[in-house]
Coordinates of C-alpha atoms in Angstrom, one line a residue:
Chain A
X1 CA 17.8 -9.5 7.2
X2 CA 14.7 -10.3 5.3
X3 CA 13.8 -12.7 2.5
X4 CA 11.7 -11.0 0.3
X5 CA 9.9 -13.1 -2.0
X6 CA 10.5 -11.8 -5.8
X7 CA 7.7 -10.8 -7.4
X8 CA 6.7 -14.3 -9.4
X9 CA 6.3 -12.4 -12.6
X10 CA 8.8 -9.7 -13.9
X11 CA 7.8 -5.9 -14.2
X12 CA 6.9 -4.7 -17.3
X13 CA 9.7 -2.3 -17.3
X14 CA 12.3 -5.7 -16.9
X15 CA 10.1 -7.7 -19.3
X16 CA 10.0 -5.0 -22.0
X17 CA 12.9 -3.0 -23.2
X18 CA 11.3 -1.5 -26.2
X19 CA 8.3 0.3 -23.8
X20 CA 7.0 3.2 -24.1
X21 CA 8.1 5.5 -21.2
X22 CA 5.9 8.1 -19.9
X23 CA 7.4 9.2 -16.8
X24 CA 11.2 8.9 -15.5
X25 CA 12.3 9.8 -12.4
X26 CA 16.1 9.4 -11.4
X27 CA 17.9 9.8 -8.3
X28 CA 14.7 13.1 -7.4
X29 CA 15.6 15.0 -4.7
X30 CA 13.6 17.7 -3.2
X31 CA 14.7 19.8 -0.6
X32 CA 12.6 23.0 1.4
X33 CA 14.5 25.6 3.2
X34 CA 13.0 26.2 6.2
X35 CA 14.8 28.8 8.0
X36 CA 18.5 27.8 8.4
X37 CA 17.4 24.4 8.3
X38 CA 17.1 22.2 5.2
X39 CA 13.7 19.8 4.9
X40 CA 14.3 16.6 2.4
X41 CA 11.0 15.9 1.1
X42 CA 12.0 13.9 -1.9
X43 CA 15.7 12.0 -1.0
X44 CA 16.8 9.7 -4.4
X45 CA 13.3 8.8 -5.6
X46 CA 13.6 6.7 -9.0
X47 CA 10.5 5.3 -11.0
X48 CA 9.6 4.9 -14.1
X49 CA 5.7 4.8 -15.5
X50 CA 5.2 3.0 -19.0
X51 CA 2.2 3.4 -20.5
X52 CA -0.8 1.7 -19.8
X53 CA 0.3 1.1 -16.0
X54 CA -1.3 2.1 -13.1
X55 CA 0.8 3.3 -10.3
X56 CA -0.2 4.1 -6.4
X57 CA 1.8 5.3 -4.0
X58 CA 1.5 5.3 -0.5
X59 CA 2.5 6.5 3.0
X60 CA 2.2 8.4 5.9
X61 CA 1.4 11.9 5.9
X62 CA 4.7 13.9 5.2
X63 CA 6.1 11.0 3.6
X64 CA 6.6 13.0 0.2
X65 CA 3.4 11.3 -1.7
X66 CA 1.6 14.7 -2.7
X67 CA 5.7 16.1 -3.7
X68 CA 6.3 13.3 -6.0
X69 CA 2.9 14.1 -8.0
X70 CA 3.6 17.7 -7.9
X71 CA 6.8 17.4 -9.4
X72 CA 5.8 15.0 -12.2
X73 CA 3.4 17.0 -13.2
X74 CA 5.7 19.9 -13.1
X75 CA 3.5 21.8 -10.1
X76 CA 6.7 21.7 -8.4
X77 CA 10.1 21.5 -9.6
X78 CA 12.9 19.1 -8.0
X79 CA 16.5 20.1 -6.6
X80 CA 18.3 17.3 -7.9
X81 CA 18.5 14.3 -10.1
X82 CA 15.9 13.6 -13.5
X83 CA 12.4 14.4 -14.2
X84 CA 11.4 13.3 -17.7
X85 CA 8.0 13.7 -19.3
X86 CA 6.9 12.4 -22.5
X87 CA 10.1 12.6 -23.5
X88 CA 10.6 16.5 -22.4
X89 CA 13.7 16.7 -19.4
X90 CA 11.1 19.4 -17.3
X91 CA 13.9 21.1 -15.7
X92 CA 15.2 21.9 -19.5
X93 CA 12.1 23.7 -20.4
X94 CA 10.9 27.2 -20.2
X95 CA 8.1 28.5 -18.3
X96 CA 5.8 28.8 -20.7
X97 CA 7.0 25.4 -22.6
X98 CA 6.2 23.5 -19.3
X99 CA 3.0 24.9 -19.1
X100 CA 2.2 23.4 -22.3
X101 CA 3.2 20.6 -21.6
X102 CA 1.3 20.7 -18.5
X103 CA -2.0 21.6 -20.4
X104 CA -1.9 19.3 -22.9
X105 CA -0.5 15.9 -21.6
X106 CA -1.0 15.8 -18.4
X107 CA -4.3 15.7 -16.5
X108 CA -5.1 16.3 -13.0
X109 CA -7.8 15.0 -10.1
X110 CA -7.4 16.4 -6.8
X111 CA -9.3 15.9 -3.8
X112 CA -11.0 19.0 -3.8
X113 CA -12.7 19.3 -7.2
X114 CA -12.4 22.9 -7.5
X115 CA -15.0 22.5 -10.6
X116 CA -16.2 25.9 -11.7
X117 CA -19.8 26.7 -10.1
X118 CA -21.1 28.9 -12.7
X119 CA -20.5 26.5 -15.4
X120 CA -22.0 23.4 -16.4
X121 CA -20.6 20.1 -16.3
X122 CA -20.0 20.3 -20.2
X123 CA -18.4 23.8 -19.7
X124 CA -16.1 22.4 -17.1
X125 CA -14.8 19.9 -19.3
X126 CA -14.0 22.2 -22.4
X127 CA -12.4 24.6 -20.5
X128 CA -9.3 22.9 -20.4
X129 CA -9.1 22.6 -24.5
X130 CA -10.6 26.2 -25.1
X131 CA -7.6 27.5 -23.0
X132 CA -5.6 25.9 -25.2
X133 CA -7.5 26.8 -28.0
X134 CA -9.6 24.6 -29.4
X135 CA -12.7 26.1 -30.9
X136 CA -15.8 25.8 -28.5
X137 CA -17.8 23.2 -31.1
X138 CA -15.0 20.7 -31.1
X139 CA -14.3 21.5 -27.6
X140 CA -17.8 20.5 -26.6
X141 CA -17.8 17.5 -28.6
X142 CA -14.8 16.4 -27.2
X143 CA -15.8 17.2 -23.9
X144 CA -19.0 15.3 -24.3
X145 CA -18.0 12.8 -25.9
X146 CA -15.5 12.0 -22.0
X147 CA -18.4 12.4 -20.4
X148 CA -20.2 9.8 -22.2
X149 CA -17.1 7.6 -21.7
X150 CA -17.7 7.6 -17.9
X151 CA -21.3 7.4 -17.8
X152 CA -22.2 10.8 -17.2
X153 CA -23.6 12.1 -20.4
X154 CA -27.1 12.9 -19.5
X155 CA -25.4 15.1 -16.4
X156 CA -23.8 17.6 -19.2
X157 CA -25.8 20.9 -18.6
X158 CA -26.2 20.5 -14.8
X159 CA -24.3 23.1 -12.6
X160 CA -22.0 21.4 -10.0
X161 CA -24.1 22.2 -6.9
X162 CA -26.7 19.9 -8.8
X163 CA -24.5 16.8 -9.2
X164 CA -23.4 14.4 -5.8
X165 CA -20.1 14.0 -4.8
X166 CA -19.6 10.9 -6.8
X167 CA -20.9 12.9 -10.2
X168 CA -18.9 15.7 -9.2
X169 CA -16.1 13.6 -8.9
X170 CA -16.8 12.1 -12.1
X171 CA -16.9 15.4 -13.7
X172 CA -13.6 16.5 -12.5
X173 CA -11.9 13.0 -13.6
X174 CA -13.5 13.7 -17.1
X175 CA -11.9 17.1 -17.3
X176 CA -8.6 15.5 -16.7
X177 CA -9.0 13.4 -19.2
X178 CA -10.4 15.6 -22.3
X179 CA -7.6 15.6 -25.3
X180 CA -4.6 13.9 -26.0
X181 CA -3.3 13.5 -22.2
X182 CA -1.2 10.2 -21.6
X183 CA -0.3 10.8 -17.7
X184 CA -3.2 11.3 -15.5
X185 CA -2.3 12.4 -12.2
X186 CA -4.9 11.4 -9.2
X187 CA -4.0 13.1 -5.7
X188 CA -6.2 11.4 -3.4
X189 CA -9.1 11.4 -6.1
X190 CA -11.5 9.4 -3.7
X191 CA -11.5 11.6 -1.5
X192 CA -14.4 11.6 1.0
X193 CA -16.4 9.4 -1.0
X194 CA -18.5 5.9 0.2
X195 CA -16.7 3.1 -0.9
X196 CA -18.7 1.7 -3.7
X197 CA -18.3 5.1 -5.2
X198 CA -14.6 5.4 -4.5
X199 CA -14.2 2.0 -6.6
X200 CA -15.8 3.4 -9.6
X201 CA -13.7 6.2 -9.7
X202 CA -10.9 3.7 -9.8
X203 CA -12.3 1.3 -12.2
X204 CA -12.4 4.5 -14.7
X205 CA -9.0 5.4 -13.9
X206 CA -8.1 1.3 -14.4
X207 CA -9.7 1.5 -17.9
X208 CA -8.0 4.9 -18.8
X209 CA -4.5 2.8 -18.2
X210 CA -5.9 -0.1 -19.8
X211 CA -6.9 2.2 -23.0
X212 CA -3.1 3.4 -23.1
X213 CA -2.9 6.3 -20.2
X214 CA -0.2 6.1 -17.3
X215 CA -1.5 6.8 -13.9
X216 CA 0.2 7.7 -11.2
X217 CA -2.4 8.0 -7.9
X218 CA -1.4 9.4 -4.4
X219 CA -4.0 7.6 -1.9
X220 CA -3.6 6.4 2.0
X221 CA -7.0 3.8 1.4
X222 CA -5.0 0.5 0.6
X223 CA -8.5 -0.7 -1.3
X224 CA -7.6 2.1 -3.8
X225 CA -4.0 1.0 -4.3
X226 CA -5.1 -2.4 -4.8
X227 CA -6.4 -1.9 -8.1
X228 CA -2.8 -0.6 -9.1
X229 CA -0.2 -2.7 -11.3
X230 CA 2.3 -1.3 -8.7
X231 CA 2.2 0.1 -5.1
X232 CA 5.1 2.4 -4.3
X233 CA 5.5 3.0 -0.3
X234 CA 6.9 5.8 0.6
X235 CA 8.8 6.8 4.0
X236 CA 10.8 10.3 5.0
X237 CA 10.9 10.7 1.3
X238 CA 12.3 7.6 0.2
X239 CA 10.7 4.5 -1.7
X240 CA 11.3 2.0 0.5
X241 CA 9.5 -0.9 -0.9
X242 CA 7.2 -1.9 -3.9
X243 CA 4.3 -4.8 -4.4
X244 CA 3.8 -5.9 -7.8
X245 CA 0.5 -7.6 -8.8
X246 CA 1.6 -11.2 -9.8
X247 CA -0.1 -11.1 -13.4
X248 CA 0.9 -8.2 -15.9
X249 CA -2.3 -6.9 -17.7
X250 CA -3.1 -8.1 -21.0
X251 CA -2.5 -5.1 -23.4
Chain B
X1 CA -12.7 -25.0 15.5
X2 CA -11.4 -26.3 12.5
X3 CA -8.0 -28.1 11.9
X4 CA -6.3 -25.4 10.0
X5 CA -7.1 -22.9 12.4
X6 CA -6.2 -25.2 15.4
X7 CA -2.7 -25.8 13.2
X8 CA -2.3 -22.2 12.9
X9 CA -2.8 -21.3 16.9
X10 CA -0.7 -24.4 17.6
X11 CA 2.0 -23.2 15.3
X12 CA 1.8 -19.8 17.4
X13 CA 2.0 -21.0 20.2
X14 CA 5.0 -22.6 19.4
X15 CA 7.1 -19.6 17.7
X16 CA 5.7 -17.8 20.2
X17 CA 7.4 -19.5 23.1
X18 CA 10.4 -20.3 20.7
X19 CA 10.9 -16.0 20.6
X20 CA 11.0 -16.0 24.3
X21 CA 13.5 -18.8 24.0
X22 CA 15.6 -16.9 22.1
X23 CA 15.8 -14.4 24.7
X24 CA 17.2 -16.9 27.5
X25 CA 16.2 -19.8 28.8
X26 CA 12.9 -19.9 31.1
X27 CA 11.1 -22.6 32.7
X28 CA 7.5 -23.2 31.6
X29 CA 5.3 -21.1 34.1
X30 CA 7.6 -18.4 33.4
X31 CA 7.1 -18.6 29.5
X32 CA 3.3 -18.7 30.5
X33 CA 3.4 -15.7 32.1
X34 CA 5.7 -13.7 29.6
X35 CA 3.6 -15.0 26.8
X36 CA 0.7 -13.5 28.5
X37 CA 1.9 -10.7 29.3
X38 CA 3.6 -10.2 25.4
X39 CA 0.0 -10.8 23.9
X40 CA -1.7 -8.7 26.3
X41 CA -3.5 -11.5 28.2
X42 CA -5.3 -12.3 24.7
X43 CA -4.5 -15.6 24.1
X44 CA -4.5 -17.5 27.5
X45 CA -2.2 -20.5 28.0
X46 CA -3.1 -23.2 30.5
X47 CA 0.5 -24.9 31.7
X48 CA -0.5 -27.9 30.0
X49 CA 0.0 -26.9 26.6
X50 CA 2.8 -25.0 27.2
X51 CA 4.5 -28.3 28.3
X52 CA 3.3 -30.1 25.4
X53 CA 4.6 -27.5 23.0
X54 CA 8.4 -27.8 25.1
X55 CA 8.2 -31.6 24.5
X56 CA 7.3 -31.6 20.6
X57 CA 10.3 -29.0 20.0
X58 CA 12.4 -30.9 22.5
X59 CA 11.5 -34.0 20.0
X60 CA 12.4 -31.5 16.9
X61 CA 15.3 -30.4 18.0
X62 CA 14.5 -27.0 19.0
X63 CA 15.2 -26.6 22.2
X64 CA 16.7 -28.5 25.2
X65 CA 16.1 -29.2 29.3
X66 CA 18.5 -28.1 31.3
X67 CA 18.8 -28.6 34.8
X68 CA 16.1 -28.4 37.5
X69 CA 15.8 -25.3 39.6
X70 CA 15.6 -25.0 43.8
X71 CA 11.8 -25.9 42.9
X72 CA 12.0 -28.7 40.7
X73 CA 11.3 -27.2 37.5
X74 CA 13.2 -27.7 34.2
X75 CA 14.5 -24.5 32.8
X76 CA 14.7 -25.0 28.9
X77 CA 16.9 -23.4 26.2
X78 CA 16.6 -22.5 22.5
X79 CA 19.1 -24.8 20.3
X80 CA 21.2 -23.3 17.3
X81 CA 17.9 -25.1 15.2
X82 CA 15.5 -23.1 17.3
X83 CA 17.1 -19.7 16.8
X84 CA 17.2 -20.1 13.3
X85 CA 13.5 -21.6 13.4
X86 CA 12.6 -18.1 15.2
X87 CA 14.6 -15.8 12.2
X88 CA 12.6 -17.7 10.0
X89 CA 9.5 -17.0 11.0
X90 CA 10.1 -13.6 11.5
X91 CA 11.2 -13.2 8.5
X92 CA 8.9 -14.6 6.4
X93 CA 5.1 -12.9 5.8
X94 CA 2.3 -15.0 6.9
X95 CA 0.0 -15.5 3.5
X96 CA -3.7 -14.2 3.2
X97 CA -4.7 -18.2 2.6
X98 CA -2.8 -19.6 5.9
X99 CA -4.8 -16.5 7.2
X100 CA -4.0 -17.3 11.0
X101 CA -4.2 -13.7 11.7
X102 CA -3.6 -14.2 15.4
X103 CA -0.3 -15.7 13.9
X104 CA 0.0 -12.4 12.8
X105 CA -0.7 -10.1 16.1
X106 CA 1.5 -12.9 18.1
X107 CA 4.3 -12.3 15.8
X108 CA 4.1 -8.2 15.7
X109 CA 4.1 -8.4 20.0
X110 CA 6.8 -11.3 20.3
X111 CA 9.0 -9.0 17.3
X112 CA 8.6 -5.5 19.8
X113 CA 9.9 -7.7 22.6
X114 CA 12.4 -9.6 21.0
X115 CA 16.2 -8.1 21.0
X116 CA 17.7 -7.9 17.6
X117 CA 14.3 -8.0 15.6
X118 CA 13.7 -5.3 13.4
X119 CA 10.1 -4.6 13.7
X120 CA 10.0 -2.1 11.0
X121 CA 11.3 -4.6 8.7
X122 CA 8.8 -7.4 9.9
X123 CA 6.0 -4.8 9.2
X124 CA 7.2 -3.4 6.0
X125 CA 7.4 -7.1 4.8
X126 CA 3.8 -7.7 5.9
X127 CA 2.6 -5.0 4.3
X128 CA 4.3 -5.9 1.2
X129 CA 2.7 -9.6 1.1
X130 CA -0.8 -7.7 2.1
X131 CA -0.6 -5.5 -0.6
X132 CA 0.4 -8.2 -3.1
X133 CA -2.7 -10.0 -1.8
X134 CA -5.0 -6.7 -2.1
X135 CA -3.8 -5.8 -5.8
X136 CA -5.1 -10.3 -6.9
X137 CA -8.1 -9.7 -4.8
X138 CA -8.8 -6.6 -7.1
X139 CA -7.6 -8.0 -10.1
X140 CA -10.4 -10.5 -9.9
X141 CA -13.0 -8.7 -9.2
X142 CA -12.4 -6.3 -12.3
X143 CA -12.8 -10.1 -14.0
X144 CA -16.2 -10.3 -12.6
X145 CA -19.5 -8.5 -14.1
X146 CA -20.6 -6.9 -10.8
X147 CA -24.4 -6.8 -11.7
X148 CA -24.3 -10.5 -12.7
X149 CA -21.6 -11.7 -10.2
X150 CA -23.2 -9.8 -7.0
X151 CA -22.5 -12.4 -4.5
X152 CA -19.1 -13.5 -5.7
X153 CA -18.3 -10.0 -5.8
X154 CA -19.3 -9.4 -2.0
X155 CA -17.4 -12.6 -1.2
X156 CA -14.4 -11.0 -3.0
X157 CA -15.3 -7.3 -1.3
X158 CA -15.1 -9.1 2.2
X159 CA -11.6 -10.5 1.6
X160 CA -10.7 -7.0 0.4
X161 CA -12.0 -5.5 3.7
X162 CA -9.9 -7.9 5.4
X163 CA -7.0 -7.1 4.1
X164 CA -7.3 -3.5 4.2
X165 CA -8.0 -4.1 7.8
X166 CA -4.8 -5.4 8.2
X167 CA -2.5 -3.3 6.1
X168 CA -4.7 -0.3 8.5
X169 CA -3.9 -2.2 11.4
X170 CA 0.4 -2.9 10.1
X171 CA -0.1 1.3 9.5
X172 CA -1.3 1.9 13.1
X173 CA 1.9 -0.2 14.5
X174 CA 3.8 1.4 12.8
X175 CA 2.5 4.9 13.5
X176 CA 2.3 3.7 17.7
X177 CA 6.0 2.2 17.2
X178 CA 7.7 5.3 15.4
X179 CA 6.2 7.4 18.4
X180 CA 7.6 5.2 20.9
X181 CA 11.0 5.0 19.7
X182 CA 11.0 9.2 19.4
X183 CA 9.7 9.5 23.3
X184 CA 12.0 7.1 24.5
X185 CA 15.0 6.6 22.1
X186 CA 17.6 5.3 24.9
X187 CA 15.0 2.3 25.7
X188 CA 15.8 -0.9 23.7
X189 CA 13.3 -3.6 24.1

């Protein structure tokens, strides 16, 4: 019925066939029994995140936003169709194989920060790579060697109740980010925060997908999602439409 | 008021009446009154203009006098051009530089009154255009050095505003549509 305009410049996905794929999703379906009744959450939900991209989705609560993260990062795990990580088929691997995975590649920001109180900021960043056994002096480079990265390296041996919400914040996003992790997953990351602060947050989670990272963030602000490559809107579970910015990002 | 934004209210005005059109033909108080009544009395027509408008799409081909009721006045009808003049402008998403945004409300309350328009669709291809909008608003202000560029990147900040105010706005119609249709899902507009 309606004319959509094409987007005036291809996807990278179209424009590139030799990409380098960090998320695929295929025909995800992701159904809750509740009671005798069955709840679709996910119904057919296909994307694909390259690396370096930036992706937002959005809709209404109970749309099936905070379901697609959680099973792309393997919090949850789909009834049907493809979820492929870094090359890994998640419903293929073992338990403790996809909590690997988890730890390693993947990196989380939630709305709550759930930071640690009785560690520093520094602490709360190297947990993450002690856990997965790093040694505590590299793991405390590493880690502040992050918080440099986003500007927060003088906030190192503060406690959490020290730091405002926007350092918090910062915090959290720079234990997400410690290590080798190429998919950074951002569940409302903004959360309660002014807006000048909210766009910092996503100008560090621009430059980690400009630096090579996929993104994929879960927010309801539209300002947020504008900083995306690509806005996914999502309705009872299904993608029903997508803006793409007009320019693809120099990499 | 400037000429683009008279263009833009004119050009309203005239899908505006062209949607009731499409619905049957009306004679012009009673497309004063329905026009009202669509916009919610926000846009106030005198008769004047709504005969003006019926004689420049009379001219264009877009509708047609008919006869003259029992008290004289012409009742007017939508022409094959004008129906397809009306799809048109449903379907296509008004653009963040024509920026008429009453163009936009008009459109959303003539779409919920309109038979045959799928209002979900009309939203979801707003939103789309918005969004597109949003993403090269954003885009240029990562270009911009935010300590050095402070006013340009206000300037850009308030067009961002604006359209988050509308894709909000596209979000609450939605929201106040999809409520509607569960309370009274035998009622067609």
């Amino acid at each position: 019925m309606i004319d959509r305009d094409p987007s005036p410049v291809p996807s990278v996905v179209e424009e590139d066939p030799g990409r380098d794929l960090v998320v695929e999703l295929a025909d995800v379906g992701r159904v809750h029994q509740e009671g005798a009744q069955a709840v679709h959450a996910l119904k057919e939900v296909s994307l694909e995140i390259v690396a370096g991209e930036l992706i937002a989705v959005m809709g209404p609560s109970g749309s099936g936003k905070s379901t697609l993260l959680n099973i792309v990062g393997g919090l949850d795990r789909a009834t049907s169709g493809r979820v492929v990580v870094e090359g890994e088929p998640l419903d293929l691997l073992s338990p403790p194989r996809l909590a690997a995975l988890r730890r390693r590649r993947v990196g989380y920001v939630f709305q709550d920060l759930n930071l640690i109180p009785s560690l520093t900021a520094v602490e709360n960043v190297m947990l993450p790579r002690e856990l997965d056994g790093v040694r505590t002096g590299k793991a405390r480079k590493e880690a502040l060697a992050v918080l440099g990265e986003i500007g927060v390296a003088d906030l190192g041996d503060r406690f959490p109740d020290e730091l405002s919400g926007g350092q918090r914040q910062r915090v959290a996003i720079a234990r997400a980010l410690v290590g080798e992790r190429r998919l950074i997953l951002a569940d409302e990351p903004t959360g309660a925060l002014d807006t000048a602060t909210g766009d910092d947050i996503l100008r560090l989670l621009r430059a980690r997908a400009d630096a090579g990272a996929a993104v994929l963030l879960v927010t309801h602000e539209p300002r947020y999602a504008g900083w995306a490559d690509r806005v996914v809107f999502l309705r009872d579970g299904q993608i029903v439409d997508s803006a793409t910015a007009g320019l693809v990002t120099a990499r | 008021m400037n000429t683009e934004y008279a263009y833009s209210v004119f050009m309203s005005i005239r899908h505006g009446l062209l949607a009731l059109l499409s619905q049957g033909s009306r004679h012009g108080y009673q497309l004063r009154a329905e026009f009202e009544a669509s916009t919610g009395a926000t846009w106030p027509l005198n008769i004047g203009q709504v005969y003006t408008t019926l004689a420049r799409m009379e001219r264009d081909g877009l509708v047609e006098p008919g006869e003259q009721d029992e008290q004289g006045r012409i009742v007017y009808s939508i022409t094959p051009d004008g129906a397809t003049e009306v799809g048109r402008w449903f379907a296509t998403p008004i653009t963040q530089t024509e920026r008429p945004r009453d163009e936009l409300a008009i459109k959303l309350a003539m779409a919920v009154t309109t038979q045959d328009v799928d209002v979900a669709e009309v939203v979801q291809a707003q939103r789309t255009a918005t969004m597109r909008t949003l993403q090269e608003l954003t885009r240029s202000k990562r270009g911009l050095d935010s300590p050095l560029d402070v006013a340009q990147t206000l300037i850009l900040d308030s067009k961002i505003f604006q359209a988050e105010a509308e894709l909000r706005w596209l979000d609450h119609c939605e929201a106040v549509l999809s409520r509607r249709s569960l309370q009274h899902p035998q009622e067609e507009p």
